[in-house]
CSV table of C-alpha atoms and ligand atoms in Angstrom, one decimal:
chain,number,residue,atom,x,y,z
O,1,MET,CA,112.4,107.5,100.5
O,2,GLU,CA,110.6,109.6,103.0
O,3,LYS,CA,107.1,109.4,101.9
O,4,ILE,CA,105.4,106.2,102.4
O,5,GLY,CA,102.2,104.6,101.3
O,6,VAL,CA,100.7,101.2,102.4
O,7,VAL,CA,97.7,99.6,100.8
O,8,GLY,CA,96.0,97.2,103.3
O,9,CYS,CA,95.9,97.6,106.9
O,10,GLY,CA,95.6,93.7,108.0
O,11,LEU,CA,97.6,92.1,110.2
O,12,MET,CA,100.8,92.9,107.6
O,13,GLY,CA,100.1,96.3,106.5
O,14,SER,CA,99.4,97.5,110.2
O,15,GLY,CA,102.8,96.1,110.9
O,16,ILE,CA,104.5,97.9,107.8
O,17,ALA,CA,103.0,101.2,108.5
O,18,GLU,CA,103.8,101.0,112.1
O,19,VAL,CA,107.6,100.3,111.5
O,20,ALA,CA,107.7,103.1,108.9
O,21,ALA,CA,106.3,105.5,111.1
O,22,ARG,CA,108.3,104.7,113.9
O,23,SER,CA,111.5,104.8,112.0
O,24,GLY,CA,110.2,108.9,111.1
O,25,CYS,CA,108.8,108.5,107.6
O,26,ASP,CA,105.5,110.1,106.7
O,27,VAL,CA,103.0,107.0,106.4
O,28,LYS,CA,99.5,107.3,104.6
O,29,VAL,CA,97.4,104.0,104.9
O,30,VAL,CA,94.9,103.0,102.7
O,31,GLU,CA,91.9,100.5,103.5
O,32,VAL,CA,88.8,99.5,101.5
O,33,ASN,CA,86.5,100.4,104.2
O,34,ASP,CA,85.6,102.1,107.8
O,35,GLU,CA,85.6,98.8,109.5
O,36,ALA,CA,88.9,97.7,108.1
O,37,LEU,CA,90.3,100.9,108.8
O,38,ALA,CA,89.3,101.2,112.5
O,39,ALA,CA,90.5,97.6,113.0
O,40,GLY,CA,93.8,98.1,111.5
O,41,MET,CA,94.5,101.6,113.8
O,42,ALA,CA,93.4,99.7,116.9
O,43,ARG,CA,95.8,97.0,116.0
O,44,ILE,CA,98.7,99.5,115.5
O,45,GLU,CA,97.5,101.3,118.8
O,46,ARG,CA,97.9,97.8,120.6
O,47,SER,CA,101.2,97.2,119.3
O,48,LEU,CA,102.5,100.4,119.9
O,49,ASN,CA,101.4,100.1,123.7
O,50,ARG,CA,103.1,96.6,123.9
O,51,ALA,CA,106.2,98.4,122.8
O,52,VAL,CA,105.9,101.0,125.3
O,53,ASN,CA,105.1,98.3,127.9
O,54,ALA,CA,108.3,96.2,127.1
O,55,GLY,CA,110.3,99.1,127.1
O,56,LYS,CA,111.1,99.4,123.3
O,57,LEU,CA,109.3,102.4,123.0
O,58,ASP,CA,108.9,105.7,124.9
O,59,GLU,CA,105.8,108.0,125.1
O,60,ALA,CA,107.0,110.6,122.7
O,61,GLY,CA,108.3,107.8,120.3
O,62,ARG,CA,104.6,106.5,120.4
O,63,GLU,CA,103.1,110.0,120.1
O,64,ALA,CA,105.4,110.5,117.3
O,65,ALA,CA,104.4,107.6,115.5
O,66,LEU,CA,100.7,108.1,115.7
O,67,GLY,CA,101.1,111.6,114.4
O,68,ALA,CA,103.4,110.3,111.2
O,69,MET,CA,100.8,108.0,110.2
O,70,SER,CA,97.0,109.4,108.1
O,71,PHE,CA,94.5,106.9,107.0
O,72,SER,CA,92.0,107.0,104.1
O,73,GLU,CA,89.9,104.9,101.9
O,74,ASP,CA,90.7,106.4,98.7
O,75,LEU,CA,93.9,104.9,96.8
O,76,GLY,CA,94.1,108.1,95.0
O,77,ASP,CA,95.8,109.5,98.3
O,78,MET,CA,98.8,107.7,97.3
O,79,ALA,CA,99.5,110.3,94.7
O,80,ASP,CA,102.0,112.1,96.2
O,81,ARG,CA,104.3,108.9,97.6
O,82,GLU,CA,107.8,108.1,97.0
O,83,PHE,CA,107.3,104.5,97.9
O,84,VAL,CA,104.0,102.4,98.2
O,85,ILE,CA,104.0,98.9,99.8
O,86,GLU,CA,101.0,96.7,99.1
O,87,ALA,CA,99.9,94.6,101.6
O,88,ILE,CA,96.2,93.6,100.7
O,89,ILE,CA,94.8,89.7,101.2
O,90,GLU,CA,97.1,87.0,98.9
O,91,SER,CA,94.6,87.4,95.7
O,92,GLU,CA,96.3,87.8,92.5
O,93,ALA,CA,93.2,89.6,91.1
O,94,ALA,CA,93.0,91.9,93.9
O,95,LYS,CA,96.5,92.7,93.7
O,96,LEU,CA,96.8,93.1,90.0
O,97,ASP,CA,94.0,95.8,90.2
O,98,VAL,CA,95.6,97.8,93.0
O,99,PHE,CA,98.8,97.8,90.7
O,100,GLU,CA,97.1,98.9,87.8
O,101,HIS,CA,95.2,101.7,89.9
O,102,LEU,CA,98.8,102.6,91.6
O,103,SER,CA,100.5,103.0,88.2
O,104,LYS,CA,97.7,105.5,87.0
O,105,VAL,CA,97.6,107.6,90.4
O,106,VAL,CA,101.4,107.6,91.8
O,107,VAL,CA,102.5,111.0,90.3
O,108,ASP,CA,106.4,110.8,90.9
O,109,PRO,CA,108.2,108.9,87.6
O,110,ASN,CA,110.9,107.0,89.9
O,111,ALA,CA,108.2,106.2,92.8
O,112,VAL,CA,109.0,102.6,93.9
O,113,MET,CA,105.8,100.3,94.1
O,114,ALA,CA,106.7,97.3,96.2
O,115,SER,CA,104.3,94.1,97.2
O,116,ASN,CA,104.6,92.3,100.4
O,117,THR,CA,103.1,89.2,98.7
O,118,SER,CA,104.2,85.7,100.2
O,119,ALA,CA,104.1,83.9,96.9
O,120,ILE,CA,102.5,85.9,93.8
O,121,PRO,CA,105.2,86.5,91.1
O,122,ILE,CA,106.4,90.1,91.3
O,123,MET,CA,106.7,90.0,87.3
O,124,LYS,CA,102.7,89.8,87.1
O,125,LEU,CA,102.3,92.5,89.2
O,126,ALA,CA,104.9,94.6,87.5
O,127,MET,CA,103.1,94.1,83.8
O,128,ALA,CA,100.2,95.8,85.8
O,129,THR,CA,102.1,99.0,85.8
O,130,ASP,CA,103.7,101.4,83.4
O,131,ARG,CA,106.6,101.1,85.0
O,132,PRO,CA,107.8,97.5,85.8
O,133,GLN,CA,111.4,98.6,86.5
O,134,GLN,CA,110.1,100.1,89.7
O,135,VAL,CA,108.1,97.0,90.8
O,136,ILE,CA,109.9,94.7,93.8
O,137,GLY,CA,108.8,92.2,96.3
O,138,MET,CA,109.3,93.3,99.8
O,139,HIS,CA,108.4,90.6,102.1
O,140,PHE,CA,108.0,91.2,105.7
O,141,PHE,CA,107.2,88.8,108.5
O,142,ASN,CA,105.1,88.7,111.1
O,143,PRO,CA,104.7,90.3,113.8
O,144,VAL,CA,106.5,93.0,111.8
O,145,PRO,CA,107.8,95.1,114.4
O,146,VAL,CA,109.0,92.0,116.0
O,147,MET,CA,110.6,89.7,113.2
O,148,GLY,CA,114.2,91.0,112.0
O,149,LEU,CA,113.9,90.1,108.5
O,150,VAL,CA,112.7,91.2,105.0
O,151,GLU,CA,112.7,89.3,101.7
O,152,VAL,CA,113.3,91.6,98.7
O,153,ILE,CA,112.4,90.2,95.5
O,154,SER,CA,113.6,91.7,92.0
O,155,SER,CA,111.6,90.5,88.9
O,156,LEU,CA,113.1,90.0,85.8
O,157,LEU,CA,112.7,93.6,84.8
O,158,THR,CA,113.3,95.4,88.2
O,159,GLY,CA,115.8,98.2,87.9
O,160,GLU,CA,118.8,97.4,90.2
O,161,GLU,CA,118.4,101.2,91.4
O,162,THR,CA,114.9,100.1,93.0
O,163,ALA,CA,116.5,97.1,94.8
O,164,ALA,CA,119.2,99.3,96.1
O,165,LYS,CA,116.5,101.7,97.5
O,166,CYS,CA,114.7,98.7,99.1
O,167,ARG,CA,117.5,97.4,100.8
O,168,ALA,CA,118.6,100.5,101.8
O,169,PHE,CA,115.2,101.2,103.5
O,170,ALA,CA,114.9,98.0,105.1
O,171,THR,CA,118.5,98.2,106.6
O,172,ASP,CA,119.2,101.5,107.4
O,173,ARG,CA,115.7,102.6,108.2
O,174,LEU,CA,114.2,99.7,109.5
O,175,GLY,CA,117.1,98.2,110.8
O,176,LYS,CA,116.1,94.6,109.4
O,177,ARG,CA,118.4,91.9,107.8
O,178,VAL,CA,117.7,91.6,104.1
O,179,VAL,CA,117.6,88.4,102.3
O,180,ASN,CA,117.6,88.4,98.4
O,181,SER,CA,115.2,86.0,96.6
O,182,GLY,CA,114.5,84.9,92.9
O,183,ASP,CA,111.4,85.7,91.5
O,184,ARG,CA,109.9,82.3,92.3
O,185,ALA,CA,106.5,81.4,94.5
O,186,GLY,CA,107.5,81.2,98.2
O,187,PHE,CA,110.7,83.0,97.6
O,188,VAL,CA,113.1,81.5,100.3
O,189,VAL,CA,111.5,81.6,103.4
O,190,ASN,CA,107.8,80.0,102.3
O,191,ALA,CA,109.2,77.8,100.2
O,192,LEU,CA,110.7,76.0,103.3
O,193,LEU,CA,108.3,76.9,105.9
O,194,ILE,CA,105.0,75.9,103.9
O,195,PRO,CA,106.1,72.4,103.6
O,196,TYR,CA,107.0,72.3,107.2
O,197,ILE,CA,103.4,73.8,108.5
O,198,LEU,CA,101.9,71.4,106.4
O,199,SER,CA,103.2,68.2,107.2
O,200,GLY,CA,102.0,69.4,110.8
O,201,VAL,CA,98.6,69.7,109.4
O,202,ARG,CA,98.8,66.2,108.1
O,203,MET,CA,100.0,64.7,111.0
O,204,LEU,CA,97.5,65.7,113.0
O,205,GLU,CA,94.9,64.8,109.8
O,206,SER,CA,96.1,61.2,109.9
O,207,GLY,CA,95.8,61.0,113.8
O,208,PHE,CA,99.5,60.4,114.3
O,209,ALA,CA,99.9,62.8,117.2
O,210,SER,CA,97.4,65.6,119.0
O,211,THR,CA,98.2,69.4,118.2
O,212,GLU,CA,99.7,70.0,121.4
O,213,ASP,CA,102.0,67.0,120.9
O,214,ILE,CA,103.2,68.2,117.5
O,215,ASP,CA,103.8,71.5,118.7
O,216,ALA,CA,105.4,70.8,121.9
O,217,GLY,CA,107.7,68.2,120.1
O,218,MET,CA,109.3,71.4,117.5
O,219,VAL,CA,109.3,73.6,120.5
O,220,LEU,CA,111.1,71.5,122.9
O,221,GLY,CA,112.7,69.4,120.6
O,222,CYS,CA,113.9,72.0,118.3
O,223,ASN,CA,113.8,75.1,120.0
O,224,HIS,CA,111.5,76.5,117.5
O,225,PRO,CA,109.6,79.6,119.5
O,226,MET,CA,106.1,78.0,118.7
O,227,GLY,CA,105.1,74.6,116.8
O,228,PRO,CA,104.0,74.2,113.4
O,229,LEU,CA,100.0,74.4,114.1
O,230,ALA,CA,100.3,77.6,116.7
O,231,LEU,CA,102.3,79.0,113.9
O,232,CYS,CA,99.8,78.3,111.1
O,233,ASP,CA,96.9,80.0,113.7
O,234,LEU,CA,99.5,82.9,113.8
O,235,ILE,CA,100.0,83.2,110.1
O,236,GLY,CA,96.1,82.8,109.6
O,237,LEU,CA,95.0,79.5,108.0
O,238,ASP,CA,93.7,81.2,104.7
O,239,THR,CA,96.8,82.8,104.4
O,240,THR,CA,98.6,79.4,104.7
O,241,MET,CA,96.6,77.9,102.1
O,242,ALA,CA,96.9,81.0,99.6
O,243,VAL,CA,100.6,80.6,99.8
O,244,ALA,CA,100.2,76.7,99.9
O,245,GLU,CA,98.3,76.8,96.2
O,246,SER,CA,100.5,79.4,94.7
O,247,LEU,CA,103.2,77.3,95.3
O,248,TYR,CA,101.7,73.9,94.3
O,249,GLU,CA,100.5,75.9,91.1
O,250,GLU,CA,104.0,77.1,90.4
O,251,PHE,CA,105.8,73.6,90.9
O,252,ARG,CA,103.1,70.7,91.0
O,253,GLU,CA,105.2,69.0,93.9
O,254,GLN,CA,102.8,67.2,96.4
O,255,LEU,CA,104.6,68.8,99.6
O,256,TYR,CA,102.9,71.8,98.7
O,257,ALA,CA,99.6,70.5,98.0
O,258,PRO,CA,97.0,71.8,101.0
O,259,PRO,CA,95.8,68.8,102.9
O,260,PRO,CA,91.7,68.6,103.1
O,261,MET,CA,91.8,69.4,106.8
O,262,LEU,CA,93.4,73.0,106.3
O,263,SER,CA,91.1,73.6,103.6
O,264,ARG,CA,87.8,72.5,105.5
O,265,MET,CA,88.9,74.9,108.3
O,266,CYS,CA,88.9,77.7,105.8
O,267,ASP,CA,85.5,76.9,104.9
O,268,ALA,CA,84.4,77.0,108.1
O,269,GLY,CA,86.1,80.2,109.0
O,270,LEU,CA,88.7,78.8,111.5
O,271,LEU,CA,91.2,81.0,110.4
O,272,GLY,CA,93.4,81.1,113.7
O,273,ARG,CA,94.1,84.0,115.9
O,274,LYS,CA,92.6,86.7,113.8
O,275,THR,CA,88.9,84.9,114.3
O,276,GLY,CA,89.5,83.8,117.7
O,277,ARG,CA,89.8,79.9,116.5
O,278,GLY,CA,91.9,77.7,114.2
O,279,PHE,CA,94.0,74.8,115.5
O,280,TYR,CA,93.5,76.5,119.0
O,281,THR,CA,90.9,78.5,120.3
O,282,TYR,CA,92.1,82.3,121.6
O,283,GLY,CA,90.3,84.8,124.0
O,284,SER,CA,89.4,88.3,123.3
B,301,CAA,N1,107.4,96.3,119.1
B,301,CAA,C1,108.5,95.9,119.4
B,301,CAA,N2,108.8,94.8,120.0
B,301,CAA,C2,107.7,94.2,120.6
B,301,CAA,C3,106.6,94.4,120.3
B,301,CAA,C4,106.2,95.4,119.3
B,301,CAA,N3,104.9,95.9,119.1
B,301,CAA,N4,105.6,93.3,120.5
B,301,CAA,C5,106.5,92.5,121.4
B,301,CAA,N5,107.9,93.2,121.2
B,301,CAA,C6,109.0,92.3,121.5
B,301,CAA,C7,109.0,91.9,123.2
B,301,CAA,O1,109.2,93.2,124.2
B,301,CAA,C8,110.0,90.9,123.3
B,301,CAA,O2,111.3,91.3,123.5
B,301,CAA,P1,112.4,90.6,124.4
B,301,CAA,O3,112.8,89.5,123.3
B,301,CAA,O4,113.6,92.0,124.1
B,301,CAA,O5,112.2,90.6,125.7
B,301,CAA,C9,109.7,90.2,121.9
B,301,CAA,O6,109.1,91.0,120.9
B,301,CAA,C10,108.7,89.0,121.8
B,301,CAA,O7,107.5,89.0,122.5
B,301,CAA,P2,106.5,88.5,123.6
B,301,CAA,O8,107.7,88.3,124.6
B,301,CAA,O9,105.4,89.4,124.0
B,301,CAA,O10,106.2,87.3,122.8
B,301,CAA,P3,106.9,85.9,122.7
B,301,CAA,O11,108.2,85.7,123.3
B,301,CAA,O12,105.8,85.0,123.5
B,301,CAA,O13,107.0,85.4,121.3
B,301,CAA,C11,106.3,85.6,118.8
B,301,CAA,C12,106.0,85.9,120.4
B,301,CAA,C13,107.6,86.8,118.5
B,301,CAA,C14,105.6,85.7,118.0
B,301,CAA,C15,107.2,84.3,118.8
B,301,CAA,O14,106.4,83.1,119.6
B,301,CAA,C16,108.1,84.1,117.7
B,301,CAA,O15,108.7,84.4,117.0
B,301,CAA,N6,107.3,83.2,116.7
B,301,CAA,C17,107.6,82.7,115.3
B,301,CAA,C18,107.2,83.8,114.7
B,301,CAA,C19,107.3,83.6,113.0
B,301,CAA,O16,107.6,82.6,112.6
B,301,CAA,N7,106.7,84.6,112.2
B,301,CAA,C20,107.1,84.2,110.7
B,301,CAA,C21,105.4,83.8,110.1
B,301,CAA,S1,105.6,83.5,108.5
B,301,CAA,C22,105.4,85.2,107.6
B,301,CAA,O17,105.0,86.0,108.4
B,301,CAA,C23,105.4,85.4,106.6
B,301,CAA,C24,104.3,84.6,105.6
B,301,CAA,O18,104.2,84.7,104.2
B,301,CAA,C25,103.8,83.3,105.8
């Protein structure tokens, strides 16, 4: 699969577009408006510059990656793609709309349509299309250029050929390790990670320990690269909330229920790094 489409150019979509372009694919990216596209393009440029400064990419590679990407606001531009990865907000209604639309515009009957959803059932997205055997979950991790994992999630109807193509794309093309997961909310990683982050928020909410101490406890006590509250800021409080809600809806287990503090911070627009403030405050 060489002709890649990425729907959504936020934190995850921009990372997916970047790694696909860096691997030599022809990448088309679609966003809803000018502002979102400009922010996504700027994020990709910053990340490529960071890779060059870190010695992970040379100037020619940077130019080639930039040249391999094109951007638009029209989902119809996905028509000629062999592989489309949806990476929009974690809203079931919005994702269903995209999949229904893709099913109408993507011409190649063998094209694969993947979702980077963290928790929404792949089966539901597949049923919005006319080719459920080619719909699959491909869940990347943030920051995409740095994190070495992709979860591949087959629904009850996903074809083995589709899954094999996606596994090969993630490993051979992108150099990531694949974990296969069943189609249950949270898949493997978030089913474990989200209760851990929510426990950190509950600990803070109860006044049991400070933000800094909770995070230092896990960084220095358990060698995690960042503590649960800093990680929640990196993921985005809104995304963490959406994944927790999907998990709670699916399993009705108390450990997945979003604590009020998380909910109020989302209401206040304190969404973490992307808005400059969450559990910590960030500079420009
Ligand atoms: N391209 C390639 N490499 C890059 C890069 C880029 N754009 N940006 C940074 N790097 C490299 C750096 O060169 C560095 O490499 P070396 O280790 O070889 O030196 C490495 O990536 C780390 O970068 P930094 O030194 O700049 O940053 P850091 O050491 O402070 O680490 C971090 C930052 C990678 C975010 C680290 O804190 C971390 O791993 N945190 C945990 C992240 C995590 O858990 N993510 C998953 C979130 S869950 C999710 O995404 C799924 C969901 O559904 C919610």
